[in-house]
Structures are given as C-alpha cells and as structure tokens.
Amino acid sequence: MKDFYLEILHIDKQTGARYGILHTPHGDVEVPMFMPVGTLATVKGLSPEELKSLGTGVILANTYHLSLRPGADLVQKAGGLHKFMNYDGPILTDSGGFQVFSLSENRKITEEGVHFKNHLNGDKLFYTPESVIKIEEKLGADIIMSFDECIPYPVSYEYAKRSTERTIRWAKRGLDAHTRQDQALFGIVQGGEFEDLREMCTRELVKLDFPGYAIGGTSIGEPKDICLKMVDYAVKHLPKDKPRYLMGVGSIDYLLEGIARGIDMFDCVLPTRLARHGALMTSTGRVNILNAKYKDDLTPLDPNCDCYSCKNYTKAYLRHLYVSDEMFGKRLLSIHNIRFLIHVMEGARRAIQEDRFGDYLKLTLSAFGDKRGF
Amino acid sequence: MKDFYLEILHIDKQTGARYGILHTPHGDVEVPMFMPVGTLATVKGLSPEELKSLGTGVILANTYHLSLRPGADLVQKAGGLHKFMNYDGPILTDSGGFQVFSLSENRKITEEGVHFKNHLNGDKLFYTPESVIKIEEKLGADIIMSFDECIPYPVSYEYAKRSTERTIRWAKRGLDAHTRQDQALFGIVQGGEFEDLREMCTRELVKLDFPGYAIGGTSIGEPKDICLKMVDYAVKHLPKDKPRYLMGVGSIDYLLEGIARGIDMFDCVLPTRLARHGALMTSTGRVNILNAKYKDDLTPLDPNCDCYSCKNYTKAYLRHLYVSDEMFGKRLLSIHNIRFLIHVMEGARRAIQEDRFGDYLKLTLSAFGDKRGF
C-alpha cells in the first residue's frame, strides 16, 4: 500500500524511542501520537475542526458500535466515515475484539468466530474475522484492525496459547478477506503475559507482512509492569519500519513508557471520559473541578496549557458549567484533557528529536506522578 | 448614557417596521434582532465564537438563575458576565420577574417586593426592585431590565390594574437604585390585555425616560391576537427613538408580526430548546430528526441554510448523533435553529431597507406556516 508507510526520522539516543511521520491516504501525521476516541463517529462533544486545532492526527472509531448504530451500510452509502463525520484527517477503526471481550458474559468463541449478544437490545450477533473486515471496509477508515480475541487477565497458559494460536489464524483469514487497497490492515499481537506466546504471535504476524502492528490484550486490568513486559516481548520481534500501536492506554506514564519502548501510536477514552466526570489532567496535578475550593477560583485550569478552555475560561466558570450540568462545560473540559495529552506527546516528539527522551520521561513522570489514570 | 442608543436608519414604507443600529458599550448590532438565551451564562452547548459566527448580536442571561448559581458576587469578582463567559458582544440580563412568575405557587407579592422559594433547594428569597438592580449591576450586562410583576393570563381587570400600578412604582424604584453609567436599564410595560392599562403603563414609564422599553407579560399562554394587541397598545405610546423589546417570543410568526409593529428586539429559548428535543426549523418545514424517514437521508437538514451543520453534515448523521444521545448532535442542531432564526431576521432587515417588509412577512409566513412553535 504505497499511500501508507511510516517514515522514521530520528531514534532517541537515550532510549531508542522513535520520531517519524506516518503517511496515510488522509494526510501525514507525526508519531509518537495519541489518538482520541470517537466511538460513534464523534469524539464526544467536539467538532472535527476543534480536534484538529488541538493537534489531533488520527482519530479512532469503533467497528462494533458503528455496525449497530447507524450501521455500516449507511456509513458506506454516505461515502465512508470521513464524509459521514466530516473528518478529513486519518481515521482508525478497531475490530470489535475488545468490545466482544467486554461483553464476555454473553460470548461464545468458536474457531469460526464469536457468537454474542449486542449491548443495546440483546440481539444475537456472530462476528468472524472475515465479517469484521467487511464491516471495516464499508466504514472506510485509513487504518483497520484484525479481529482478535482479547485474552482476559489473569489467565492460564493453556488458554492463552489456544487463544493466541486462533488469533493468528484469524489474522490470516482477515488479511485474505481484505480487498481495499486504500486501507492499512494492522495485525494485533496477543499472547497474554507469556513471553514465548507474545514472541510466537509476533513472529507469525510478521510473516504475514502487515503494514502495521498493534499490541493488544493490554489495559484490561493487568498491573503496569506486566503491561510493559508485554510490550517488550512483542517489540523485540517487530520490524523497525512498521508502525507500532499500543492499544487502549492513555495515562501519561503508559504513554511515555510505551514511547521509550518504541511505540508510535496510542488510543484511549481516558481523557474524554475523565473530562465528562469533571476530572482534569493538568501540569500542576489532577483537578477535580467539582471540588468546592474551585468555586471562586478565577485562574485557568492549567496555567501552562495553551488550549481554548485554559486561554478563555476560569476554573470558577468551568465548575459553574459542570455543576449546572451544562453541555458546554463537558466540551471545554474534554478540549483541555485531549490537548493536555497531545501537548505531552508534542514534548515527547521534540525530546526524541533532541536525544533527550529519557530525561523528558523522568522529568514528566516525577512532575505528574506515576499513577495510572492521571 | 452616551454609549447606548438606537440609530434608526430606515422605516419600511409598507409597514412602519424599523431598521437600525443599536449602539452598546460592547459593540453595535443591527435591529430588528433575535437574541439567543444563555440562562446560566452559556447558550447551551455553543461557544461564544460559534454564536458570533451565526450572526448573533445581543445574548441574554438570567438574573434569577445566575444569582443562585454561581452567584452575582462571583460574576462581579470575575469582572462581570462578559469576562466570566468570554462573550465580548452585548449582553442583556432579564430581571427575574418572569422566573418569579413561573414559580408562582410559592410567591407572595407585597409592595416592597416578592417573597418566593428558589427552585433548586426551596430556600426563601426576597426580591425587591432595588435588590434586583444590585444583582444586575454585579452581573454587568449592557442592557438590564426593571423588576416587574408578570401578570398571569387571563386575569381580572382589578388585579391587572393593581399590579400594573405597582410595576410602575417598582420601575421608578429600580431607576433610582441604578448607579452604573455603562448599563442601559429598560422599563417593562405591563397591563395585561387591557388597552387603558397598557397605555397608562407606557405613558408613566416614558415619563421616567428609560433608554429602552420592553413589552412584558407576553408569551405566557395568551392567544396570538391578544399578544399582538398588547404590542399595539404599547407601541402607540412609546418614543420612536428608543429600542423596543418584545419579551419571550421566538417563533417566526411572532417575530415578523412584532417587527411589522415596530419591535426591534426579541428573545426566546425556543430555538435551542426545540433543537435539544430534535425539532428543527427549516425552510422546507419543521423536521423532527427522530423520524425514521431520516435514517438514510444523506441530504442536509436545510438545503437553503448556510450554517455549519447544514454545510457539513447530513440528516442521517444528525439523526445518528441524536439517537445515540451524543452531545455533538444537540450542538449541531442548536447551531442550525439559531442560525435559522437569525437568517430570517437578516432577511427582515434587508426587506425593511428595501421597503418591502410587508411582502416579506406575507411570503415568509405562507412558506413556513403561521403556527406558534415553528
């Protein structure tokens, strides 16, 4: 796929972190990058223009959710996700593997695919590696994901092995089913917490020569050291010239630790979900905007932030909107949290280019703490 | 108040409708105009920049609601409403008279003021004409309103007379209490449906030489012909060189009939409230976006509208967002409804300047119907 490739421009001498440009059919974006999540073809509350003004490159959308509402056929008829949601930058669709996992009470996995019930009305669904690719082709994102099984944590070695082997077979089936030349289909490395399974999965997927690779089965409750080991196990065997995507993490420590290990792409609902709950990531620590001490606080949310919300509004106003359940409050808080993470990523990219990413990581984590969920 | 005056530039030869510029301390705006309502210092879901891009001039905020949350002292400390909510155009605050009326089960009116219970926690409040002006001075809007009694409809002549006489005394008290030279305090004409009371109230208020006059006690359930008569009764006795504001109406028929009678300013929650309920005013008729027929409709909401929502999104996308309870949907629908009314007002202003407002009124009403609530 000639329109899609990663151009590595610099490797940080302190850590091996990568800086580069990801070329996509909908434009070039810098990596490492954080990708905001727009589950239902909308990053909750924000316009595409706002997202771009925050420095957003790729945004995510969810295959599972969109196939239920409004349906992949409609999105296709509308000219694909880009036109449907008015975002002309690159879009990535996940495969629904994680959603099937999170609906696990109702799922039954066979070699052919997964039977499960949808969360809206309980209707029975059957996803196969081929059917998921067909949906993703209709949605028309630039980057699409293989259908995988997200392995629970903790899990037995035997279960993980059986599941990982099946995920590899599914990846092959998805690749065979995929026909659109303007989409990059990524393979997803599974294998649980087991080094040999992660290695085996990575090696087998690399043989299939995907244009990019994700590390999956992360951010599902495993401790951070386990998650980072999973990354190490996979990265070791991944090709250097292909993009690497660590799925579902969005706290600063994970982002920076991931970058240090050679990861290029991250996604998470964390910044927008936290914002909707009034929890803000700031350069001076976490802010819960509901806290009574902000009632009369006429300073910006984050004095070091350049976002629209911080430049134009006070904590007192943001708290007032939040307390009054005003839509505009959630919008302003979401803008800030997304900008905050993108700002940290911009700093990371500069640090890599200047061979000081190790220092940047240490400084940033000591300033913001090393707590998940920040 | 030298910074605040109405400059009448043209009188429509067909109807007597007025076109002009209202000069305010926060900029000049054209009249006749529709003013969107931002009850809690936010026009629900929209940014100040978006409002301006829609052609908004003055916006409204509510004295009663803001005095409860976040409190007038805080807004004052923040530098007034303009700074607090980041709107540098003109702002108008109502007096709370209408809110006291709508909480009428719990109100007790005396000569001194009104005892009532607030709608948030039932705490007792006591509003006087002076205390309301003090609150409005703290909020710091460009245009502020006298504290009046909104007379119910229908009502006895005796009640209306007693109440109207008191409203006149209150208007005088408010004027005496008002000290800020950068705010224009408007008097509100009451008098119910009775011509002699409307005339008496208008004449008495005009003697007090307010910089502008509102017609109140409208849009509270009275039939349209009664409302328009109330307008006629007052306008006849209002000075030609002062702005005239018909309170609380926002459907096209009322706006245009009001303009034909010499009204310059209107406000209503209608466009934003309808939008949040999925009801859209369009040039091809009312659209309920929930209607199943829009599920696959890939055309814009209104082919004749130039708003951001109509230029960039389809009915199918708007319906998808609305059905999925996505914030961005309510934002896009609100943008459209506000723009639609402002667009009608722009047409009205052009028509007045070209001495064809009578034709414009007839054409527009026959195209859009003559139903309240459109």
XYZ file of C-alpha atoms in Angstrom:
748
model
C 0.000 0.000 0.000
C 2.023 2.898 -1.287
C -0.003 5.651 0.401
C 0.608 4.209 3.824
C 4.006 3.961 5.425
C 5.992 5.061 8.425
C 8.969 7.296 7.829
C 11.290 7.117 10.813
C 13.192 10.388 11.057
C 15.027 10.027 14.328
C 15.791 7.476 17.029
C 16.372 8.878 20.524
C 19.898 8.029 21.667
C 18.862 7.766 25.327
C 16.022 5.264 24.917
C 15.531 4.152 21.336
C 12.193 5.988 21.131
C 11.156 6.762 17.552
C 10.133 10.027 15.934
C 8.658 9.966 12.467
C 5.875 10.708 10.044
C 3.053 8.289 9.405
C 1.884 8.756 5.837
C -1.792 7.916 5.286
C -4.304 8.412 2.476
C -5.787 11.245 4.558
C -2.608 13.100 5.356
C 0.678 12.813 7.179
C 0.811 12.789 10.964
C 3.696 12.841 13.386
C 4.414 9.952 15.718
C 4.501 9.110 18.521
C 0.892 10.253 18.784
C -2.155 9.959 20.986
C -5.400 9.197 19.130
C -8.670 10.471 20.668
C -11.570 8.028 20.550
C -14.780 8.811 18.688
C -16.708 5.627 19.414
C -19.859 6.524 17.493
C -18.223 8.643 14.784
C -17.971 11.626 17.137
C -15.366 12.459 19.759
C -17.917 13.286 22.408
C -18.897 16.947 22.250
C -16.137 18.114 19.897
C -16.164 19.154 16.266
C -13.618 17.854 13.762
C -12.275 21.394 13.462
C -11.735 21.578 17.215
C -9.934 18.236 17.206
C -7.575 19.468 14.511
C -6.922 22.695 16.383
C -5.823 20.553 19.347
C -3.182 18.892 17.200
C -5.059 15.651 16.673
C -3.725 13.380 13.942
C -5.551 10.055 13.730
C -8.879 9.581 15.484
C -10.479 6.254 16.360
C -13.950 4.943 15.747
C -15.496 1.673 16.882
C -16.469 -1.003 14.406
C -18.772 -2.769 16.846
C -20.678 0.336 17.934
C -20.980 1.742 14.429
C -22.163 -1.562 12.994
C -25.079 -1.405 15.428
C -25.725 2.343 15.085
C -26.079 3.734 12.446
C -24.968 0.574 10.584
C -22.008 0.060 8.258
C -24.165 0.098 5.127
C -25.340 3.623 5.864
C -21.808 4.846 6.532
C -20.710 3.290 3.249
C -23.614 4.919 1.423
C -22.593 8.251 2.981
C -19.166 7.863 1.376
C -17.387 6.348 4.383
C -16.589 7.586 7.863
C -14.571 10.607 6.731
C -17.513 12.097 4.890
C -20.128 10.862 7.339
C -18.470 12.550 10.316
C -16.762 15.382 8.403
C -13.223 14.448 9.466
C -10.764 14.652 6.603
C -7.767 13.502 8.630
C -6.829 9.849 9.087
C -9.248 7.540 10.920
C -8.638 4.140 12.504
C -11.350 1.602 13.281
C -10.789 -1.054 15.900
C -12.083 -4.523 15.137
C -14.624 -5.013 17.891
C -12.404 -7.640 19.531
C -12.206 -5.588 22.709
C -15.968 -4.920 22.788
C -16.702 -8.625 22.378
C -14.315 -9.214 25.294
C -16.044 -6.639 27.474
C -19.402 -8.305 26.700
C -17.874 -11.635 27.700
C -20.801 -12.917 29.767
C -22.680 -13.410 26.552
C -19.956 -14.571 24.198
C -19.182 -17.989 22.799
C -15.933 -18.331 20.880
C -15.535 -20.959 18.155
C -12.871 -21.428 15.502
C -15.201 -19.804 13.013
C -15.871 -16.672 15.087
C -17.686 -15.294 18.129
C -21.359 -15.546 18.999
C -22.503 -12.813 21.346
C -25.386 -10.553 22.207
C -25.296 -6.865 21.489
C -25.488 -4.463 24.413
C -28.336 -2.383 23.011
C -31.168 -4.869 22.634
C -29.622 -8.291 23.259
C -29.896 -9.368 19.620
C -27.598 -12.241 18.711
C -24.552 -11.370 16.632
C -21.891 -13.527 15.027
C -18.550 -11.915 14.184
C -15.932 -13.682 12.104
C -12.539 -12.356 11.027
C -13.982 -12.005 7.535
C -17.258 -10.334 8.526
C -15.405 -7.784 10.657
C -13.121 -6.869 7.742
C -16.186 -6.461 5.546
C -17.662 -4.033 8.074
C -14.386 -2.135 8.330
C -14.182 -1.892 4.548
C -17.639 -0.349 4.496
C -16.673 2.118 7.243
C -13.655 3.030 5.144
C -11.068 4.092 7.755
C -7.426 4.523 6.737
C -6.231 2.025 9.325
C -8.304 -1.018 10.224
C -7.653 -3.736 12.782
C -7.692 -7.535 12.570
C -10.361 -9.349 14.540
C -8.682 -10.904 17.563
C -9.566 -12.425 20.886
C -8.670 -10.149 23.746
C -7.360 -12.613 26.350
C -8.505 -11.979 29.948
C -6.019 -11.276 32.708
C -5.070 -13.335 34.621
C -5.454 -16.466 32.523
C -3.925 -19.931 32.305
C -1.021 -20.572 29.938
C -3.083 -23.221 28.165
C -5.999 -20.866 27.486
C -3.643 -18.126 26.335
C -1.843 -20.490 23.966
C -5.038 -21.830 22.384
C -6.455 -18.349 22.035
C -3.270 -16.815 20.621
C -2.942 -19.534 18.003
C -6.522 -18.891 16.963
C -5.944 -15.121 16.837
C -3.050 -15.785 14.422
C -5.307 -17.916 12.216
C -7.954 -15.178 12.375
C -5.381 -12.550 11.389
C -4.514 -14.611 8.312
C -8.213 -15.024 7.429
C -8.786 -11.271 7.821
C -5.828 -10.498 5.591
C -7.171 -12.877 2.941
C -10.603 -11.280 3.145
C -9.321 -7.711 2.919
C -9.626 -6.166 -0.543
C -9.437 -2.377 -0.189
C -6.074 -1.059 -1.306
C -6.577 2.280 0.435
C -6.737 0.789 3.921
C -3.855 -0.418 6.072
C -4.856 -3.579 7.955
C -2.913 -3.970 11.202
C -2.255 -7.285 12.924
C -2.790 -7.454 16.694
C -0.234 -9.234 18.866
C -1.846 -11.256 21.650
C -0.276 -13.880 23.935
C -1.304 -12.748 27.392
C 1.530 -12.200 29.827
C 3.607 -15.063 28.448
C 6.842 -14.165 26.736
C 7.003 -17.184 24.446
C 3.397 -16.699 23.321
C 3.937 -12.988 22.616
C 7.092 -13.892 20.684
C 5.361 -16.651 18.754
C 2.394 -14.414 17.917
C 4.625 -11.533 16.842
C 6.793 -13.740 14.626
C 3.782 -15.339 12.952
C 2.072 -12.000 12.302
C 5.299 -10.510 10.955
C 5.458 -13.382 8.465
C 2.082 -12.198 7.174
C 3.667 -8.794 6.488
C 1.030 -6.453 7.869
C 1.600 -2.728 7.208
C 1.433 -2.138 10.959
C 1.153 -3.984 14.264
C -0.775 -3.435 17.446
C -0.132 -4.837 20.888
C -3.434 -5.971 22.308
C -4.794 -7.558 25.444
C -3.467 -4.559 27.355
C -5.257 -2.119 29.600
C -7.658 -4.778 30.850
C -6.670 -4.753 34.497
C -3.143 -6.175 34.328
C -0.507 -4.430 36.501
C 1.619 -1.846 34.758
C 4.837 -3.868 34.920
C 3.068 -6.782 33.220
C 1.711 -4.489 30.518
C 5.155 -3.052 29.834
C 6.651 -6.545 29.702
C 4.046 -7.500 27.102
C 5.236 -4.515 25.092
C 8.883 -5.559 25.429
C 8.134 -9.162 24.432
C 6.468 -8.001 21.217
C 8.585 -5.003 20.193
C 11.724 -7.138 20.239
C 10.389 -9.100 17.263
C 8.555 -6.370 15.358
C 10.032 -4.879 12.184
C 11.603 -1.483 12.709
C 9.998 0.123 9.687
C 6.359 -0.566 10.529
C 4.133 1.456 12.891
C 3.507 0.030 16.359
C 0.309 0.719 18.242
C -0.256 0.029 21.944
C -3.994 -0.330 22.380
C -6.197 1.273 25.000
C -3.733 3.177 27.178
C -3.977 6.910 27.774
C -2.350 7.793 31.073
C 0.888 9.714 30.828
C 3.064 7.060 32.429
C 1.889 4.411 29.963
C 2.269 6.737 27.009
C 5.814 7.720 27.907
C 6.915 4.239 28.960
C 5.434 2.937 25.719
C 7.259 5.534 23.650
C 10.534 4.653 25.397
C 9.940 1.070 24.237
C 9.460 2.076 20.614
C 5.665 2.501 20.415
C 4.316 5.019 17.893
C 0.558 5.120 18.460
C -1.801 5.101 21.428
C -5.546 5.442 21.914
C -7.743 5.741 24.959
C -11.136 7.055 26.058
C -9.462 8.246 29.263
C -9.093 11.999 28.574
C -12.659 12.463 27.338
C -14.205 10.129 29.911
C -12.325 11.798 32.766
C -13.396 15.201 31.450
C -17.049 14.194 31.428
C -16.601 13.201 35.055
C -15.023 16.549 35.896
C -11.507 15.131 36.308
C -8.770 17.081 34.593
C -5.164 16.299 33.837
C -3.099 19.429 34.397
C 0.561 20.324 34.619
C 0.039 21.102 38.301
C -1.656 17.803 39.103
C -5.095 16.290 38.855
C -8.007 18.688 39.262
C -11.473 17.560 40.270
C -13.480 20.537 39.094
C -16.334 19.713 41.494
C -14.077 20.457 44.447
C -15.511 23.382 46.438
C -12.136 25.096 46.512
C -12.525 25.960 42.825
C -15.846 27.746 43.339
C -14.229 31.187 43.430
C -11.046 30.284 41.589
C -10.609 32.799 38.803
C -7.400 31.273 37.446
C -7.218 28.999 34.400
C -7.475 25.251 34.784
C -3.842 24.855 33.799
C -1.591 27.922 33.668
C 0.796 26.077 31.352
C -1.806 24.975 28.828
C -2.480 26.694 25.510
C -5.917 25.176 24.894
C -9.051 27.191 24.151
C -10.506 26.368 27.570
C -7.438 27.447 29.525
C -6.928 30.585 27.473
C -10.509 31.843 27.794
C -12.140 30.493 30.948
C -11.557 30.230 34.678
C -11.901 27.258 36.975
C -14.858 29.052 38.577
C -16.662 29.209 35.208
C -15.807 25.620 34.310
C -17.021 24.465 37.719
C -20.207 26.509 37.352
C -20.954 24.857 33.997
C -20.129 21.410 35.346
C -22.251 21.822 38.485
C -25.119 23.121 36.345
C -24.807 20.130 34.002
C -24.250 22.433 31.048
C -23.054 20.742 27.832
C -20.538 23.462 27.172
C -18.723 22.500 30.388
C -18.071 18.939 29.257
C -16.983 20.257 25.893
C -14.460 22.668 27.434
C -13.122 20.044 29.836
C -12.750 17.475 27.043
C -10.874 20.006 24.937
C -8.445 20.519 27.786
C -7.768 16.863 28.559
C -7.189 15.960 24.916
C -4.941 18.959 24.413
C -3.043 18.085 27.570
C -2.165 14.598 26.321
C -1.337 15.857 22.841
C 0.855 18.522 24.406
C 2.753 15.871 26.343
C 3.173 13.956 23.072
C 4.460 17.052 21.315
C 7.029 17.421 24.082
C 7.936 13.776 23.648
C 8.469 14.219 19.909
C 10.722 17.207 20.450
C 12.668 15.348 23.147
C 13.226 12.383 20.833
C 14.474 14.631 18.063
C 16.904 16.191 20.548
C 18.062 12.852 22.000
C 16.759 13.621 25.479
C 13.636 11.499 25.676
C 14.967 9.589 28.704
C 15.254 12.858 30.606
C 11.831 14.016 29.387
C 10.245 10.786 30.590
C 11.828 11.051 34.047
C 11.037 14.740 34.449
C 7.480 14.395 33.252
C 6.698 11.391 35.424
C 8.217 12.980 38.508
C 6.165 16.117 37.854
C 2.867 14.374 37.159
C 3.308 11.346 39.372
C 3.436 7.799 38.203
C -0.157 6.898 38.840
C -2.373 5.149 36.361
C -5.394 7.190 35.497
C -3.707 10.536 35.520
C -25.880 57.086 28.635
C -23.918 58.164 25.612
C -22.605 54.692 24.671
C -26.090 53.313 24.314
C -28.584 54.488 21.734
C -30.648 53.327 18.841
C -29.908 54.794 15.449
C -32.904 54.326 13.199
C -31.703 54.154 9.593
C -34.832 53.242 7.729
C -38.574 52.863 8.222
C -40.300 50.352 5.948
C -42.878 52.139 3.818
C -45.180 49.116 3.712
C -45.464 48.522 7.466
C -43.531 51.034 9.520
C -41.038 48.349 10.604
C -37.717 49.834 11.740
C -34.188 49.035 10.639
C -31.322 50.457 12.616
C -28.178 50.043 14.646
C -28.243 49.580 18.390
C -25.071 51.076 19.817
C -23.914 49.431 23.052
C -20.752 49.542 25.170
C -19.880 46.129 23.697
C -20.399 46.903 20.054
C -23.004 47.887 17.514
C -25.658 45.432 16.428
C -28.344 45.615 13.788
C -32.037 45.571 14.641
C -34.515 44.042 14.414
C -32.676 41.144 16.017
C -33.280 37.833 17.703
C -31.320 37.304 20.924
C -30.400 33.705 21.888
C -30.823 32.854 25.560
C -27.894 31.771 27.721
C -29.716 31.241 31.006
C -26.691 30.211 33.047
C -24.081 32.299 31.229
C -23.895 29.763 28.394
C -26.104 29.332 25.348
C -26.487 25.610 25.814
C -23.695 23.728 24.043
C -22.340 26.645 21.997
C -19.178 28.690 22.290
C -19.212 32.485 22.096
C -17.236 32.232 18.852
C -19.887 29.954 17.357
C -22.641 32.352 18.390
C -20.863 35.213 16.678
C -20.333 33.166 13.533
C -24.120 32.654 13.441
C -24.632 36.400 13.343
C -25.671 36.773 16.962
C -25.723 40.306 18.343
C -27.011 40.533 21.894
C -27.332 37.407 24.034
C -29.470 37.037 27.127
C -28.610 35.737 30.570
C -30.899 35.209 33.542
C -30.556 37.275 36.675
C -32.517 34.825 38.800
C -30.625 31.704 37.707
C -27.214 33.363 37.915
C -27.893 34.813 41.331
C -28.416 31.263 42.572
C -25.580 29.692 40.591
C -22.761 30.717 40.580
C -23.869 33.865 42.471
C -23.671 37.512 41.402
C -20.722 38.237 43.685
C -18.582 35.691 41.904
C -19.537 37.024 38.472
C -18.659 40.515 39.657
C -15.343 39.284 41.031
C -14.672 37.644 37.656
C -15.037 41.036 36.001
C -18.690 40.706 35.025
C -20.579 38.407 32.691
C -18.626 39.335 29.563
C -15.366 38.155 31.058
C -16.878 35.306 33.027
C -18.460 33.712 29.950
C -15.964 35.043 27.377
C -18.541 36.913 25.307
C -17.337 40.351 24.254
C -20.531 41.297 22.434
C -23.505 42.934 24.152
C -25.350 41.020 26.875
C -28.804 41.594 28.344
C -29.976 40.311 31.712
C -33.639 39.882 32.459
C -34.826 40.887 35.901
C -36.114 37.592 37.228
C -39.691 38.882 37.069
C -40.663 36.112 34.681
C -38.966 33.409 36.789
C -40.757 34.619 39.913
C -43.984 34.401 37.909
C -43.239 30.848 36.761
C -42.583 29.868 40.395
C -45.897 31.421 41.325
C -47.100 28.650 43.648
C -44.515 29.782 46.122
C -44.593 33.530 45.698
C -46.056 36.263 47.852
C -46.129 39.749 46.387
C -46.049 42.841 48.611
C -45.476 46.493 47.842
C -41.912 46.071 48.991
C -41.082 43.086 46.778
C -41.665 39.355 46.244
C -41.122 36.547 48.712
C -40.611 33.191 46.990
C -38.739 29.937 47.211
C -35.953 29.097 44.835
C -36.381 26.102 42.546
C -33.070 24.468 43.452
C -33.389 23.841 47.170
C -36.517 25.696 48.283
C -34.592 28.372 50.178
C -36.601 31.536 50.795
C -35.721 34.543 48.675
C -36.909 38.121 48.743
C -36.526 40.195 45.601
C -37.148 43.921 45.571
C -36.790 46.312 42.640
C -33.638 47.608 44.301
C -32.092 44.229 45.134
C -32.620 43.018 41.570
C -30.871 46.101 40.173
C -27.993 45.478 42.581
C -27.679 41.928 41.248
C -27.829 43.135 37.664
C -25.161 45.717 38.365
C -22.909 42.968 39.681
C -23.590 40.813 36.626
C -22.655 43.808 34.498
C -24.695 43.291 31.325
C -25.026 46.129 28.803
C -28.820 46.080 28.998
C -30.624 45.294 32.233
C -34.325 45.004 32.959
C -36.551 46.544 35.624
C -38.093 44.207 38.151
C -41.762 43.820 37.262
C -44.673 41.607 38.018
C -45.530 39.384 35.105
C -49.340 39.379 35.179
C -50.997 35.995 34.579
C -53.350 35.437 31.653
C -56.310 35.535 31.923
C -56.694 37.869 34.884
C -59.283 40.286 36.234
C -59.103 43.978 35.342
C -58.816 44.844 39.014
C -55.822 42.575 39.567
C -54.128 43.818 36.403
C -54.640 47.443 37.407
C -53.264 46.990 40.929
C -50.299 45.008 39.617
C -49.509 47.405 36.781
C -49.547 50.401 39.097
C -47.147 48.586 41.389
C -44.898 47.633 38.456
C -44.685 51.336 37.578
C -43.714 52.202 41.160
C -41.147 49.391 41.054
C -39.727 50.681 37.777
C -39.206 54.090 39.419
C -37.548 52.479 42.442
C -35.244 50.449 40.194
C -34.289 53.547 38.251
C -33.466 55.374 41.482
C -31.365 52.454 42.702
C -29.425 52.099 39.449
C -25.973 53.652 39.524
C -23.899 52.119 36.723
C -23.490 54.533 33.836
C -22.400 51.766 31.445
C -25.683 49.867 31.630
C -28.964 50.717 29.913
C -31.894 49.988 32.230
C -35.075 49.171 30.317
C -38.579 49.669 31.656
C -41.095 46.869 31.124
C -44.624 47.690 30.007
C -47.232 45.543 31.737
C -51.012 45.978 31.864
C -52.306 42.587 30.852
C -54.655 42.535 27.899
C -56.260 45.873 28.812
C -55.671 48.746 26.443
C -56.068 51.504 29.004
C -53.673 49.799 31.434
C -51.052 49.225 28.721
C -51.423 52.863 27.720
C -51.214 54.101 31.283
C -48.151 51.926 31.996
C -46.421 53.008 28.805
C -47.062 56.708 29.433
C -45.846 56.503 33.026
C -42.674 54.611 32.060
C -41.964 57.022 29.229
C -42.133 59.881 31.747
C -39.278 58.153 33.582
C -37.219 58.351 30.371
C -35.741 54.858 30.213
C -33.162 54.271 27.454
C -35.315 51.405 26.173
C -38.657 49.712 26.726
C -39.805 46.125 26.809
C -43.288 44.740 26.405
C -43.785 42.090 29.055
C -46.443 39.711 30.217
C -46.338 38.136 26.776
C -45.690 34.572 25.729
C -47.394 33.200 28.840
C -50.229 31.383 27.162
C -52.281 34.261 25.792
C -53.610 33.828 22.232
C -51.552 35.381 19.483
C -54.097 38.082 18.613
C -54.133 39.187 22.259
C -50.345 39.298 22.350
C -50.208 41.404 19.196
C -52.837 43.755 20.599
C -50.710 44.192 23.721
C -47.879 45.192 21.405
C -50.090 47.677 19.538
C -51.390 49.228 22.778
C -47.846 49.894 23.974
C -46.042 50.800 20.765
C -48.542 53.574 20.057
C -47.256 55.470 23.098
C -43.546 54.560 23.007
C -40.970 57.095 21.838
C -39.743 56.465 18.308
C -36.080 56.893 19.120
C -35.781 54.246 21.850
C -35.341 50.494 21.357
C -38.416 48.271 21.823
C -38.123 44.724 23.034
C -40.897 42.107 22.904
C -40.070 39.573 25.594
C -40.063 35.807 25.289
C -41.249 35.180 21.739
C -39.208 33.235 19.207
C -41.487 31.697 16.616
C -41.287 33.199 13.160
C -44.856 34.499 13.067
C -44.410 36.409 16.329
C -41.040 37.778 15.264
C -42.324 39.063 11.941
C -45.638 40.362 13.281
C -43.697 42.093 16.037
C -41.305 43.692 13.583
C -44.229 44.914 11.488
C -45.487 46.665 14.626
C -42.175 48.424 15.247
C -40.417 45.999 17.599
C -36.607 45.887 17.472
C -35.581 43.084 19.813
C -36.794 39.572 20.646
C -35.553 36.728 22.834
C -36.667 33.161 23.313
C -35.363 29.777 24.432
C -37.404 28.232 21.615
C -34.687 27.527 19.014
C -32.264 25.915 21.455
C -34.953 24.066 23.395
C -36.519 22.700 20.212
C -33.078 21.647 18.992
C -32.383 19.716 22.176
C -35.658 17.913 21.567
C -34.679 17.103 17.999
C -37.118 19.584 16.440
C -35.692 21.762 13.710
C -36.980 24.850 11.989
C -36.116 24.627 8.301
C -37.015 26.464 5.119
C -38.857 23.344 3.959
C -40.874 22.965 7.154
C -40.424 21.512 10.592
C -38.150 18.477 10.848
C -38.297 16.014 13.707
C -34.883 14.429 13.374
C -36.016 11.297 15.236
C -38.382 10.449 12.392
C -37.374 7.108 10.860
C -37.525 8.551 7.376
C -34.321 10.480 8.044
C -32.346 7.356 8.966
C -30.801 7.038 5.494
C -31.263 10.652 4.425
C -27.922 11.872 3.174
C -29.119 15.392 2.383
C -28.552 18.426 4.617
C -31.104 19.391 7.238
C -31.989 22.518 5.275
C -30.770 22.896 1.687
C -31.211 26.665 1.925
C -29.254 27.135 5.154
C -25.655 28.318 5.332
C -24.948 27.120 8.891
C -22.036 24.880 9.852
C -24.378 21.946 10.492
C -26.133 22.182 7.134
C -22.913 22.728 5.217
C -21.059 19.767 6.713
C -23.477 17.100 7.898
C -26.399 15.025 6.680
C -29.737 14.361 8.306
C -28.624 10.726 8.690
C -25.570 11.800 10.713
C -27.547 14.298 12.804
C -30.186 11.655 13.495
C -27.485 9.121 14.398
C -25.973 11.536 16.930
C -29.376 12.417 18.329
C -30.500 8.779 18.665
C -27.180 7.939 20.319
C -27.590 10.836 22.767
C -24.303 12.337 21.611
C -23.610 15.898 22.810
C -22.334 16.932 19.412
C -25.786 16.269 17.964
C -27.514 18.760 20.245
C -24.768 21.246 19.495
C -25.203 20.910 15.726
C -28.997 21.102 15.942
C -28.852 24.183 18.191
C -26.475 25.855 15.756
C -28.979 25.295 12.978
C -32.062 26.555 14.793
C -30.358 29.719 15.986
C -28.914 30.377 12.561
C -32.320 29.778 11.002
C -33.994 32.473 13.107
C -31.117 34.885 12.626
C -31.283 34.242 8.902
C -34.976 35.124 8.899
C -34.096 38.299 10.796
C -31.381 39.171 8.277
C -33.981 38.805 5.546
C -36.323 41.028 7.528
C -33.678 43.728 7.858
C -32.967 43.694 4.144
C -36.681 43.795 3.378
C -37.181 46.823 5.626
C -34.302 48.652 3.981
C -35.905 47.950 0.611
C -39.421 48.944 1.703
C -40.864 45.501 1.121
C -41.206 44.162 4.649
C -44.958 43.676 4.244
C -44.317 41.364 1.300
C -41.526 39.569 3.176
C -43.825 38.957 6.118
C -46.584 37.517 3.954
C -44.247 35.374 1.865
C -42.357 34.026 4.844
C -45.451 33.190 6.843
C -47.110 31.475 3.894
C -43.928 29.441 3.324
C -43.370 28.466 6.948
C -46.936 28.368 8.126
C -48.433 30.546 10.749
C -48.160 28.169 13.660
C -46.734 29.076 17.016
C -43.785 26.930 17.906
C -42.269 26.779 14.481
